[in-house]
Protein backbone atom coordinates (compact mmCIF):
# COMPACT_ATOMS: atom_id res chain seq x y z
CA UNK A 1 0.00 0.00 0.00
CA UNK A 2 1.30 3.45 -0.91
CA UNK A 3 1.55 5.82 2.05
CA UNK A 4 1.32 9.60 2.30
CA UNK A 5 2.42 11.54 5.37
CA UNK A 6 0.67 14.87 5.90
CA UNK A 7 2.48 17.35 8.15
CA UNK A 8 0.83 20.48 9.50
CA UNK A 9 1.20 23.02 12.29
CA UNK A 10 -2.41 23.10 13.50
CA UNK A 11 -5.69 21.21 13.35
CA UNK A 12 -7.76 22.68 10.47
CA UNK A 13 -4.69 23.11 8.22
CA UNK A 14 -5.52 19.67 6.82
CA UNK A 15 -8.81 21.11 5.52
CA UNK A 16 -7.61 24.42 4.10
CA UNK A 17 -4.30 23.24 2.63
CA UNK A 18 -4.56 19.57 1.69
CA UNK A 19 -8.20 18.50 2.13
CA UNK A 20 -8.84 17.73 -1.52
CA UNK A 21 -5.54 15.93 -2.04
CA UNK A 22 -5.92 13.60 0.92
CA UNK A 23 -9.44 12.71 -0.17
CA UNK A 24 -8.29 11.86 -3.68
CA UNK A 25 -5.27 9.86 -2.53
CA UNK A 26 -7.41 7.88 -0.09
CA UNK A 27 -9.91 7.08 -2.84
CA UNK A 28 -7.00 5.87 -4.97
CA UNK A 29 -5.98 3.42 -2.25
CA UNK A 30 -3.27 5.36 -0.46
CA UNK A 31 -2.85 5.06 3.30
CA UNK A 32 -2.91 8.69 4.47
CA UNK A 33 -1.66 9.65 7.94
CA UNK A 34 -1.40 13.06 9.60
CA UNK A 35 1.04 14.57 12.07
CA UNK A 36 0.21 17.90 13.72
CA UNK A 37 2.66 20.01 15.71
CA UNK A 38 0.11 21.71 17.99
CA UNK A 39 -3.38 21.23 19.35
CA UNK A 40 -4.54 24.48 17.78
CA UNK A 41 -6.72 27.03 19.52
CA UNK A 42 -10.24 27.12 20.97
CA UNK A 43 -10.63 23.35 21.26
CA UNK A 44 -9.70 22.67 17.64
CA UNK A 45 -8.14 19.33 18.55
CA UNK A 46 -11.57 18.04 19.60
CA UNK A 47 -12.70 18.18 15.97
CA UNK A 48 -9.63 16.70 14.29
CA UNK A 49 -10.93 13.14 14.27
CA UNK A 50 -14.12 14.15 12.46
CA UNK A 51 -12.15 16.10 9.89
CA UNK A 52 -9.76 13.21 9.29
CA UNK A 53 -12.62 10.78 8.73
CA UNK A 54 -14.19 13.10 6.16
CA UNK A 55 -10.94 13.76 4.31
CA UNK A 56 -9.69 10.20 3.99
CA UNK A 57 -7.01 10.46 6.68
CA UNK A 58 -6.76 7.09 8.42
CA UNK A 59 -4.90 8.15 11.54
CA UNK A 60 -3.31 11.15 13.18
CA UNK A 61 -0.73 11.71 15.88
CA UNK A 62 1.52 14.42 17.23
CA UNK A 63 4.56 15.72 15.44
CA UNK A 64 7.21 15.42 18.13
CA UNK A 65 6.11 14.95 21.72
CA UNK A 66 2.59 15.68 22.99
CA UNK A 67 2.28 19.45 23.54
CA UNK A 68 5.90 19.99 22.59
CA UNK A 69 4.74 22.98 20.59
CA UNK A 70 1.69 25.21 21.05
CA UNK A 71 -0.41 27.45 18.82
CA UNK A 72 -0.18 31.00 20.11
CA UNK A 73 -2.06 32.64 17.26
CA UNK A 74 1.00 33.42 15.19
CA UNK A 75 2.67 35.63 17.79
CA UNK A 76 5.90 33.65 17.66
CA UNK A 77 6.00 32.78 21.36
CA UNK A 78 8.78 30.56 22.74
CA UNK A 79 6.80 27.31 22.39
CA UNK A 80 5.39 27.96 18.93
CA UNK A 81 6.62 26.03 15.89
CA UNK A 82 7.85 29.33 14.47
CA UNK A 83 10.22 29.73 17.43
CA UNK A 84 11.36 26.11 17.39
CA UNK A 85 14.81 25.05 16.33
CA UNK A 86 14.60 24.22 12.61
CA UNK A 87 16.61 21.10 13.33
CA UNK A 88 14.12 20.03 16.02
CA UNK A 89 11.25 20.26 13.55
CA UNK A 90 13.23 18.39 10.90
CA UNK A 91 14.15 15.67 13.38
CA UNK A 92 10.51 15.23 14.43
CA UNK A 93 9.49 14.91 10.77
CA UNK A 94 12.26 12.37 10.16
CA UNK A 95 11.10 10.34 13.15
CA UNK A 96 7.53 10.35 11.83
CA UNK A 97 8.75 9.34 8.39
CA UNK A 98 10.77 6.47 9.85
CA UNK A 99 7.58 5.09 11.38
CA UNK A 100 5.21 5.80 8.48
CA UNK A 101 7.66 5.15 5.60
CA UNK A 102 5.90 7.53 3.20
CA UNK A 103 6.27 7.67 -0.52
CA UNK A 104 4.90 11.21 -0.43
CA UNK A 105 4.82 14.03 2.12
CA UNK A 106 2.16 16.74 1.89
CA UNK A 107 2.47 20.02 3.77
CA UNK A 108 2.17 23.74 3.04
CA UNK A 109 4.31 25.55 0.51
CA UNK A 110 7.26 27.82 1.11
CA UNK A 111 4.98 30.81 1.76
CA UNK A 112 3.04 28.87 4.41
CA UNK A 113 -0.08 29.16 2.20
CA UNK A 114 -1.26 32.09 4.36
CA UNK A 115 2.08 33.50 5.46
CA UNK A 116 1.51 32.18 8.99
CA UNK A 117 4.93 31.84 10.67
CA UNK A 118 4.09 28.39 12.08
CA UNK A 119 3.15 27.17 8.61
CA UNK A 120 6.38 28.51 7.13
CA UNK A 121 8.38 26.80 9.88
CA UNK A 122 6.72 23.45 9.14
CA UNK A 123 7.41 23.80 5.42
CA UNK A 124 11.05 24.59 6.11
CA UNK A 125 11.21 21.67 8.54
CA UNK A 126 10.05 19.32 5.79
CA UNK A 127 12.64 20.73 3.41
CA UNK A 128 15.39 20.17 5.98
CA UNK A 129 14.15 16.64 6.64
CA UNK A 130 14.28 15.82 2.94
CA UNK A 131 18.08 15.84 3.10
CA UNK A 132 17.78 12.56 5.00
CA UNK A 133 14.61 11.12 3.43
CA UNK A 134 13.97 9.23 0.22
CA UNK A 135 10.52 10.47 -0.74
CA UNK A 136 8.77 13.24 -2.62
CA UNK A 137 7.29 16.30 -0.87
CA UNK A 138 4.64 18.74 -2.08
CA UNK A 139 3.74 22.05 -0.48
CA UNK A 140 0.24 23.49 -0.87
CA UNK A 141 -0.10 26.96 -2.38
CA UNK A 142 -2.82 29.05 -3.99
CA UNK A 143 -2.56 30.88 -7.27
CA UNK A 144 -2.55 34.68 -7.22
CA UNK A 145 -5.40 34.66 -9.74
CA UNK A 146 -7.49 32.56 -7.36
CA UNK A 147 -6.87 34.94 -4.48
CA UNK A 148 -8.01 37.80 -6.72
CA UNK A 149 -11.12 35.82 -7.69
CA UNK A 150 -11.96 35.29 -4.02
CA UNK A 151 -11.45 38.97 -3.26
CA UNK A 152 -13.65 39.93 -6.20
CA UNK A 153 -16.40 37.63 -4.95
CA UNK A 154 -16.24 39.29 -1.54
CA UNK A 155 -16.51 42.72 -3.19
CA UNK A 156 -19.59 41.61 -5.10
CA UNK A 157 -21.27 40.48 -1.89
CA UNK A 158 -19.98 43.20 0.44
CA UNK A 159 -18.58 46.20 -1.44
CA UNK A 160 -15.68 47.81 0.39
CA UNK A 161 -15.14 44.83 2.70
CA UNK A 162 -11.53 43.77 3.22
CA UNK A 163 -11.05 40.19 4.42
CA UNK A 164 -7.91 38.43 5.59
CA UNK A 165 -4.59 39.29 7.16
CA UNK A 166 -3.13 40.58 3.91
CA UNK A 167 -0.62 37.73 3.85
CA UNK A 168 -2.54 35.44 1.48
CA UNK A 169 -1.09 36.59 -1.81
CA UNK A 170 -0.81 33.45 -3.90
CA UNK A 171 1.80 32.88 -6.58
CA UNK A 172 2.19 32.99 -10.35
CA UNK A 173 4.50 29.99 -10.74
CA UNK A 174 3.20 26.74 -12.28
CA UNK A 175 1.68 24.40 -9.70
CA UNK A 176 0.76 20.72 -9.71
CA UNK A 177 -2.94 20.01 -9.21
CA UNK A 178 -4.50 17.11 -7.34
CA UNK A 179 -8.24 17.25 -7.95
CA UNK A 180 -11.50 15.38 -8.11
CA UNK A 181 -12.38 15.43 -4.41
CA UNK A 182 -15.82 15.67 -2.85
CA UNK A 183 -16.83 19.29 -2.29
CA UNK A 184 -19.42 18.24 0.27
CA UNK A 185 -16.95 16.36 2.46
CA UNK A 186 -14.48 19.24 2.49
CA UNK A 187 -17.25 21.66 3.40
CA UNK A 188 -18.33 19.33 6.20
CA UNK A 189 -14.77 19.07 7.50
CA UNK A 190 -14.56 22.86 7.66
CA UNK A 191 -17.90 22.98 9.46
CA UNK A 192 -16.50 20.56 12.05
CA UNK A 193 -14.12 23.30 13.17
CA UNK A 194 -16.18 26.43 12.55
CA UNK A 195 -19.95 26.20 12.50
CA UNK A 196 -21.20 27.10 9.05
CA UNK A 197 -17.87 28.22 7.59
CA UNK A 198 -18.09 25.46 5.03
CA UNK A 199 -21.82 25.44 4.37
CA UNK A 200 -23.48 28.77 5.17
CA UNK A 201 -23.80 31.38 2.40
CA UNK A 202 -20.63 33.44 2.12
CA UNK A 203 -22.61 36.67 2.31
CA UNK A 204 -23.96 35.62 5.71
CA UNK A 205 -20.49 34.71 6.98
CA UNK A 206 -19.07 38.09 5.99
CA UNK A 207 -21.33 39.67 8.57
CA UNK A 208 -20.29 37.51 11.51
CA UNK A 209 -16.64 36.42 11.07
CA UNK A 210 -13.78 38.73 11.93
CA UNK A 211 -12.52 40.56 8.87
CA UNK A 212 -8.90 39.52 9.51
CA UNK A 213 -9.73 35.82 9.10
CA UNK A 214 -7.64 34.13 6.43
CA UNK A 215 -9.99 31.17 6.76
CA UNK A 216 -12.86 33.33 5.56
CA UNK A 217 -10.78 34.56 2.62
CA UNK A 218 -9.88 30.99 1.68
CA UNK A 219 -13.57 30.08 1.86
CA UNK A 220 -14.21 32.81 -0.71
CA UNK A 221 -11.33 31.50 -2.84
CA UNK A 222 -12.83 28.00 -2.75
CA UNK A 223 -16.27 29.34 -3.67
CA UNK A 224 -14.83 31.30 -6.58
CA UNK A 225 -12.46 28.65 -7.97
CA UNK A 226 -13.63 25.27 -6.67
CA UNK A 227 -13.36 23.07 -3.59
CA UNK A 228 -12.36 19.89 -5.37
CA UNK A 229 -8.63 20.49 -5.93
CA UNK A 230 -5.45 21.53 -4.19
CA UNK A 231 -2.37 22.91 -5.90
CA UNK A 232 1.22 22.24 -4.93
CA UNK A 233 4.80 23.23 -5.50
CA UNK A 234 7.54 20.63 -5.41
CA UNK A 235 9.60 20.93 -2.24
CA UNK A 236 13.28 20.12 -2.39
CA UNK A 237 15.91 19.42 0.25
CA UNK A 238 16.95 22.44 2.24
CA UNK A 239 19.82 24.32 0.59
CA UNK A 240 20.42 26.93 3.31
CA UNK A 241 22.94 26.84 6.12
CA UNK A 242 24.28 23.37 7.01
CA UNK A 243 22.45 21.51 9.74
CA UNK A 244 24.04 21.48 13.18
CA UNK A 245 22.90 17.88 13.73
mmCIF file of C-alpha atoms in Angstrom:
data_model
loop_
_atom_site.group_PDB
_atom_site.id
_atom_site.type_symbol
_atom_site.label_atom_id
_atom_site.label_comp_id
_atom_site.label_asym_id
_atom_site.label_seq_id
_atom_site.Cartn_x
_atom_site.Cartn_y
_atom_site.Cartn_z
ATOM 1 C CA UNK A 1 0.000 0.000 0.000
ATOM 2 C CA UNK A 2 1.300 3.453 -0.914
ATOM 3 C CA UNK A 3 1.554 5.815 2.053
ATOM 4 C CA UNK A 4 1.319 9.598 2.297
ATOM 5 C CA UNK A 5 2.423 11.538 5.374
ATOM 6 C CA UNK A 6 0.665 14.868 5.899
ATOM 7 C CA UNK A 7 2.482 17.351 8.153
ATOM 8 C CA UNK A 8 0.829 20.485 9.501
ATOM 9 C CA UNK A 9 1.204 23.015 12.285
ATOM 10 C CA UNK A 10 -2.410 23.105 13.496
ATOM 11 C CA UNK A 11 -5.687 21.208 13.350
ATOM 12 C CA UNK A 12 -7.757 22.679 10.467
ATOM 13 C CA UNK A 13 -4.690 23.108 8.222
ATOM 14 C CA UNK A 14 -5.515 19.670 6.819
ATOM 15 C CA UNK A 15 -8.810 21.113 5.521
ATOM 16 C CA UNK A 16 -7.615 24.416 4.095
ATOM 17 C CA UNK A 17 -4.303 23.243 2.630
ATOM 18 C CA UNK A 18 -4.557 19.565 1.690
ATOM 19 C CA UNK A 19 -8.198 18.501 2.129
ATOM 20 C CA UNK A 20 -8.841 17.725 -1.518
ATOM 21 C CA UNK A 21 -5.537 15.934 -2.037
ATOM 22 C CA UNK A 22 -5.921 13.595 0.922
ATOM 23 C CA UNK A 23 -9.441 12.712 -0.168
ATOM 24 C CA UNK A 24 -8.287 11.859 -3.682
ATOM 25 C CA UNK A 25 -5.271 9.859 -2.529
ATOM 26 C CA UNK A 26 -7.412 7.878 -0.092
ATOM 27 C CA UNK A 27 -9.909 7.077 -2.840
ATOM 28 C CA UNK A 28 -6.995 5.873 -4.966
ATOM 29 C CA UNK A 29 -5.982 3.417 -2.246
ATOM 30 C CA UNK A 30 -3.268 5.361 -0.461
ATOM 31 C CA UNK A 31 -2.854 5.061 3.302
ATOM 32 C CA UNK A 32 -2.911 8.686 4.473
ATOM 33 C CA UNK A 33 -1.659 9.652 7.941
ATOM 34 C CA UNK A 34 -1.402 13.057 9.597
ATOM 35 C CA UNK A 35 1.036 14.569 12.071
ATOM 36 C CA UNK A 36 0.208 17.904 13.717
ATOM 37 C CA UNK A 37 2.656 20.008 15.706
ATOM 38 C CA UNK A 38 0.106 21.712 17.988
ATOM 39 C CA UNK A 39 -3.382 21.230 19.352
ATOM 40 C CA UNK A 40 -4.541 24.482 17.779
ATOM 41 C CA UNK A 41 -6.717 27.031 19.525
ATOM 42 C CA UNK A 42 -10.240 27.123 20.969
ATOM 43 C CA UNK A 43 -10.633 23.349 21.262
ATOM 44 C CA UNK A 44 -9.703 22.666 17.641
ATOM 45 C CA UNK A 45 -8.144 19.333 18.548
ATOM 46 C CA UNK A 46 -11.573 18.035 19.603
ATOM 47 C CA UNK A 47 -12.702 18.178 15.970
ATOM 48 C CA UNK A 48 -9.634 16.704 14.286
ATOM 49 C CA UNK A 49 -10.931 13.137 14.271
ATOM 50 C CA UNK A 50 -14.119 14.148 12.464
ATOM 51 C CA UNK A 51 -12.149 16.103 9.890
ATOM 52 C CA UNK A 52 -9.760 13.209 9.289
ATOM 53 C CA UNK A 53 -12.624 10.781 8.728
ATOM 54 C CA UNK A 54 -14.194 13.104 6.165
ATOM 55 C CA UNK A 55 -10.939 13.763 4.309
ATOM 56 C CA UNK A 56 -9.690 10.202 3.994
ATOM 57 C CA UNK A 57 -7.010 10.461 6.685
ATOM 58 C CA UNK A 58 -6.764 7.086 8.418
ATOM 59 C CA UNK A 59 -4.902 8.153 11.539
ATOM 60 C CA UNK A 60 -3.309 11.152 13.183
ATOM 61 C CA UNK A 61 -0.731 11.708 15.884
ATOM 62 C CA UNK A 62 1.516 14.423 17.227
ATOM 63 C CA UNK A 63 4.562 15.722 15.435
ATOM 64 C CA UNK A 64 7.208 15.415 18.125
ATOM 65 C CA UNK A 65 6.107 14.946 21.718
ATOM 66 C CA UNK A 66 2.594 15.678 22.992
ATOM 67 C CA UNK A 67 2.276 19.446 23.540
ATOM 68 C CA UNK A 68 5.903 19.991 22.590
ATOM 69 C CA UNK A 69 4.736 22.984 20.586
ATOM 70 C CA UNK A 70 1.690 25.212 21.047
ATOM 71 C CA UNK A 71 -0.406 27.451 18.819
ATOM 72 C CA UNK A 72 -0.177 31.002 20.109
ATOM 73 C CA UNK A 73 -2.061 32.635 17.258
ATOM 74 C CA UNK A 74 1.004 33.417 15.187
ATOM 75 C CA UNK A 75 2.668 35.630 17.794
ATOM 76 C CA UNK A 76 5.899 33.647 17.660
ATOM 77 C CA UNK A 77 6.001 32.781 21.356
ATOM 78 C CA UNK A 78 8.779 30.562 22.736
ATOM 79 C CA UNK A 79 6.801 27.313 22.389
ATOM 80 C CA UNK A 80 5.386 27.963 18.929
ATOM 81 C CA UNK A 81 6.615 26.033 15.893
ATOM 82 C CA UNK A 82 7.850 29.330 14.468
ATOM 83 C CA UNK A 83 10.216 29.730 17.434
ATOM 84 C CA UNK A 84 11.356 26.108 17.395
ATOM 85 C CA UNK A 85 14.807 25.052 16.328
ATOM 86 C CA UNK A 86 14.603 24.219 12.609
ATOM 87 C CA UNK A 87 16.608 21.097 13.325
ATOM 88 C CA UNK A 88 14.120 20.032 16.024
ATOM 89 C CA UNK A 89 11.253 20.257 13.552
ATOM 90 C CA UNK A 90 13.227 18.393 10.903
ATOM 91 C CA UNK A 91 14.148 15.671 13.377
ATOM 92 C CA UNK A 92 10.506 15.234 14.427
ATOM 93 C CA UNK A 93 9.495 14.913 10.770
ATOM 94 C CA UNK A 94 12.263 12.374 10.163
ATOM 95 C CA UNK A 95 11.095 10.335 13.148
ATOM 96 C CA UNK A 96 7.526 10.354 11.829
ATOM 97 C CA UNK A 97 8.750 9.338 8.390
ATOM 98 C CA UNK A 98 10.775 6.466 9.853
ATOM 99 C CA UNK A 99 7.583 5.090 11.382
ATOM 100 C CA UNK A 100 5.213 5.802 8.485
ATOM 101 C CA UNK A 101 7.657 5.149 5.600
ATOM 102 C CA UNK A 102 5.901 7.534 3.203
ATOM 103 C CA UNK A 103 6.271 7.668 -0.518
ATOM 104 C CA UNK A 104 4.902 11.215 -0.428
ATOM 105 C CA UNK A 105 4.820 14.032 2.125
ATOM 106 C CA UNK A 106 2.159 16.742 1.887
ATOM 107 C CA UNK A 107 2.467 20.025 3.770
ATOM 108 C CA UNK A 108 2.171 23.743 3.041
ATOM 109 C CA UNK A 109 4.312 25.554 0.510
ATOM 110 C CA UNK A 110 7.263 27.817 1.112
ATOM 111 C CA UNK A 111 4.980 30.813 1.761
ATOM 112 C CA UNK A 112 3.041 28.871 4.409
ATOM 113 C CA UNK A 113 -0.084 29.160 2.198
ATOM 114 C CA UNK A 114 -1.259 32.088 4.359
ATOM 115 C CA UNK A 115 2.079 33.502 5.464
ATOM 116 C CA UNK A 116 1.509 32.176 8.991
ATOM 117 C CA UNK A 117 4.933 31.840 10.674
ATOM 118 C CA UNK A 118 4.090 28.392 12.084
ATOM 119 C CA UNK A 119 3.154 27.171 8.612
ATOM 120 C CA UNK A 120 6.380 28.505 7.129
ATOM 121 C CA UNK A 121 8.382 26.800 9.883
ATOM 122 C CA UNK A 122 6.724 23.447 9.139
ATOM 123 C CA UNK A 123 7.407 23.804 5.416
ATOM 124 C CA UNK A 124 11.046 24.593 6.107
ATOM 125 C CA UNK A 125 11.209 21.667 8.538
ATOM 126 C CA UNK A 126 10.050 19.321 5.789
ATOM 127 C CA UNK A 127 12.643 20.733 3.408
ATOM 128 C CA UNK A 128 15.385 20.168 5.980
ATOM 129 C CA UNK A 129 14.155 16.638 6.644
ATOM 130 C CA UNK A 130 14.280 15.823 2.938
ATOM 131 C CA UNK A 131 18.077 15.839 3.101
ATOM 132 C CA UNK A 132 17.777 12.559 5.004
ATOM 133 C CA UNK A 133 14.611 11.118 3.428
ATOM 134 C CA UNK A 134 13.971 9.226 0.220
ATOM 135 C CA UNK A 135 10.516 10.475 -0.738
ATOM 136 C CA UNK A 136 8.772 13.241 -2.619
ATOM 137 C CA UNK A 137 7.291 16.299 -0.868
ATOM 138 C CA UNK A 138 4.644 18.737 -2.083
ATOM 139 C CA UNK A 139 3.737 22.053 -0.482
ATOM 140 C CA UNK A 140 0.238 23.492 -0.872
ATOM 141 C CA UNK A 141 -0.098 26.960 -2.377
ATOM 142 C CA UNK A 142 -2.817 29.048 -3.987
ATOM 143 C CA UNK A 143 -2.562 30.884 -7.267
ATOM 144 C CA UNK A 144 -2.547 34.675 -7.221
ATOM 145 C CA UNK A 145 -5.397 34.662 -9.741
ATOM 146 C CA UNK A 146 -7.495 32.559 -7.363
ATOM 147 C CA UNK A 147 -6.867 34.944 -4.481
ATOM 148 C CA UNK A 148 -8.015 37.796 -6.719
ATOM 149 C CA UNK A 149 -11.117 35.816 -7.692
ATOM 150 C CA UNK A 150 -11.962 35.292 -4.017
ATOM 151 C CA UNK A 151 -11.453 38.970 -3.260
ATOM 152 C CA UNK A 152 -13.651 39.929 -6.199
ATOM 153 C CA UNK A 153 -16.396 37.625 -4.949
ATOM 154 C CA UNK A 154 -16.244 39.295 -1.539
ATOM 155 C CA UNK A 155 -16.508 42.717 -3.193
ATOM 156 C CA UNK A 156 -19.592 41.610 -5.096
ATOM 157 C CA UNK A 157 -21.270 40.478 -1.894
ATOM 158 C CA UNK A 158 -19.983 43.196 0.440
ATOM 159 C CA UNK A 159 -18.578 46.203 -1.438
ATOM 160 C CA UNK A 160 -15.683 47.810 0.393
ATOM 161 C CA UNK A 161 -15.145 44.828 2.698
ATOM 162 C CA UNK A 162 -11.529 43.769 3.215
ATOM 163 C CA UNK A 163 -11.048 40.195 4.415
ATOM 164 C CA UNK A 164 -7.914 38.426 5.588
ATOM 165 C CA UNK A 165 -4.589 39.292 7.156
ATOM 166 C CA UNK A 166 -3.131 40.575 3.913
ATOM 167 C CA UNK A 167 -0.617 37.731 3.849
ATOM 168 C CA UNK A 168 -2.539 35.438 1.476
ATOM 169 C CA UNK A 169 -1.088 36.593 -1.810
ATOM 170 C CA UNK A 170 -0.815 33.451 -3.902
ATOM 171 C CA UNK A 171 1.799 32.880 -6.580
ATOM 172 C CA UNK A 172 2.194 32.993 -10.350
ATOM 173 C CA UNK A 173 4.498 29.991 -10.743
ATOM 174 C CA UNK A 174 3.199 26.738 -12.284
ATOM 175 C CA UNK A 175 1.675 24.405 -9.703
ATOM 176 C CA UNK A 176 0.762 20.720 -9.712
ATOM 177 C CA UNK A 177 -2.942 20.008 -9.211
ATOM 178 C CA UNK A 178 -4.504 17.111 -7.335
ATOM 179 C CA UNK A 179 -8.237 17.253 -7.954
ATOM 180 C CA UNK A 180 -11.498 15.377 -8.109
ATOM 181 C CA UNK A 181 -12.376 15.429 -4.412
ATOM 182 C CA UNK A 182 -15.822 15.675 -2.851
ATOM 183 C CA UNK A 183 -16.834 19.293 -2.289
ATOM 184 C CA UNK A 184 -19.423 18.235 0.269
ATOM 185 C CA UNK A 185 -16.949 16.357 2.461
ATOM 186 C CA UNK A 186 -14.482 19.243 2.488
ATOM 187 C CA UNK A 187 -17.253 21.657 3.404
ATOM 188 C CA UNK A 188 -18.333 19.327 6.202
ATOM 189 C CA UNK A 189 -14.769 19.067 7.498
ATOM 190 C CA UNK A 190 -14.560 22.857 7.659
ATOM 191 C CA UNK A 191 -17.904 22.979 9.460
ATOM 192 C CA UNK A 192 -16.503 20.560 12.048
ATOM 193 C CA UNK A 193 -14.120 23.298 13.173
ATOM 194 C CA UNK A 194 -16.178 26.433 12.548
ATOM 195 C CA UNK A 195 -19.949 26.198 12.497
ATOM 196 C CA UNK A 196 -21.202 27.101 9.046
ATOM 197 C CA UNK A 197 -17.872 28.216 7.590
ATOM 198 C CA UNK A 198 -18.091 25.455 5.027
ATOM 199 C CA UNK A 199 -21.825 25.438 4.371
ATOM 200 C CA UNK A 200 -23.479 28.773 5.169
ATOM 201 C CA UNK A 201 -23.803 31.377 2.396
ATOM 202 C CA UNK A 202 -20.629 33.442 2.119
ATOM 203 C CA UNK A 203 -22.614 36.671 2.313
ATOM 204 C CA UNK A 204 -23.960 35.616 5.713
ATOM 205 C CA UNK A 205 -20.486 34.710 6.976
ATOM 206 C CA UNK A 206 -19.074 38.089 5.991
ATOM 207 C CA UNK A 207 -21.332 39.665 8.567
ATOM 208 C CA UNK A 208 -20.286 37.513 11.513
ATOM 209 C CA UNK A 209 -16.642 36.423 11.069
ATOM 210 C CA UNK A 210 -13.781 38.730 11.927
ATOM 211 C CA UNK A 211 -12.516 40.555 8.873
ATOM 212 C CA UNK A 212 -8.904 39.518 9.515
ATOM 213 C CA UNK A 213 -9.732 35.825 9.098
ATOM 214 C CA UNK A 214 -7.643 34.133 6.432
ATOM 215 C CA UNK A 215 -9.989 31.168 6.760
ATOM 216 C CA UNK A 216 -12.857 33.333 5.559
ATOM 217 C CA UNK A 217 -10.782 34.564 2.625
ATOM 218 C CA UNK A 218 -9.878 30.987 1.675
ATOM 219 C CA UNK A 219 -13.574 30.075 1.863
ATOM 220 C CA UNK A 220 -14.206 32.812 -0.710
ATOM 221 C CA UNK A 221 -11.334 31.504 -2.838
ATOM 222 C CA UNK A 222 -12.830 27.997 -2.752
ATOM 223 C CA UNK A 223 -16.273 29.336 -3.671
ATOM 224 C CA UNK A 224 -14.826 31.296 -6.576
ATOM 225 C CA UNK A 225 -12.462 28.652 -7.966
ATOM 226 C CA UNK A 226 -13.629 25.268 -6.670
ATOM 227 C CA UNK A 227 -13.357 23.070 -3.586
ATOM 228 C CA UNK A 228 -12.358 19.888 -5.369
ATOM 229 C CA UNK A 229 -8.633 20.492 -5.927
ATOM 230 C CA UNK A 230 -5.446 21.525 -4.188
ATOM 231 C CA UNK A 231 -2.373 22.915 -5.901
ATOM 232 C CA UNK A 232 1.217 22.243 -4.926
ATOM 233 C CA UNK A 233 4.801 23.233 -5.495
ATOM 234 C CA UNK A 234 7.543 20.630 -5.412
ATOM 235 C CA UNK A 235 9.602 20.927 -2.241
ATOM 236 C CA UNK A 236 13.277 20.120 -2.392
ATOM 237 C CA UNK A 237 15.908 19.417 0.246
ATOM 238 C CA UNK A 238 16.953 22.440 2.242
ATOM 239 C CA UNK A 239 19.820 24.318 0.591
ATOM 240 C CA UNK A 240 20.422 26.926 3.307
ATOM 241 C CA UNK A 241 22.936 26.842 6.120
ATOM 242 C CA UNK A 242 24.281 23.371 7.006
ATOM 243 C CA UNK A 243 22.452 21.512 9.743
ATOM 244 C CA UNK A 244 24.038 21.479 13.178
ATOM 245 C CA UNK A 245 22.900 17.884 13.732
#
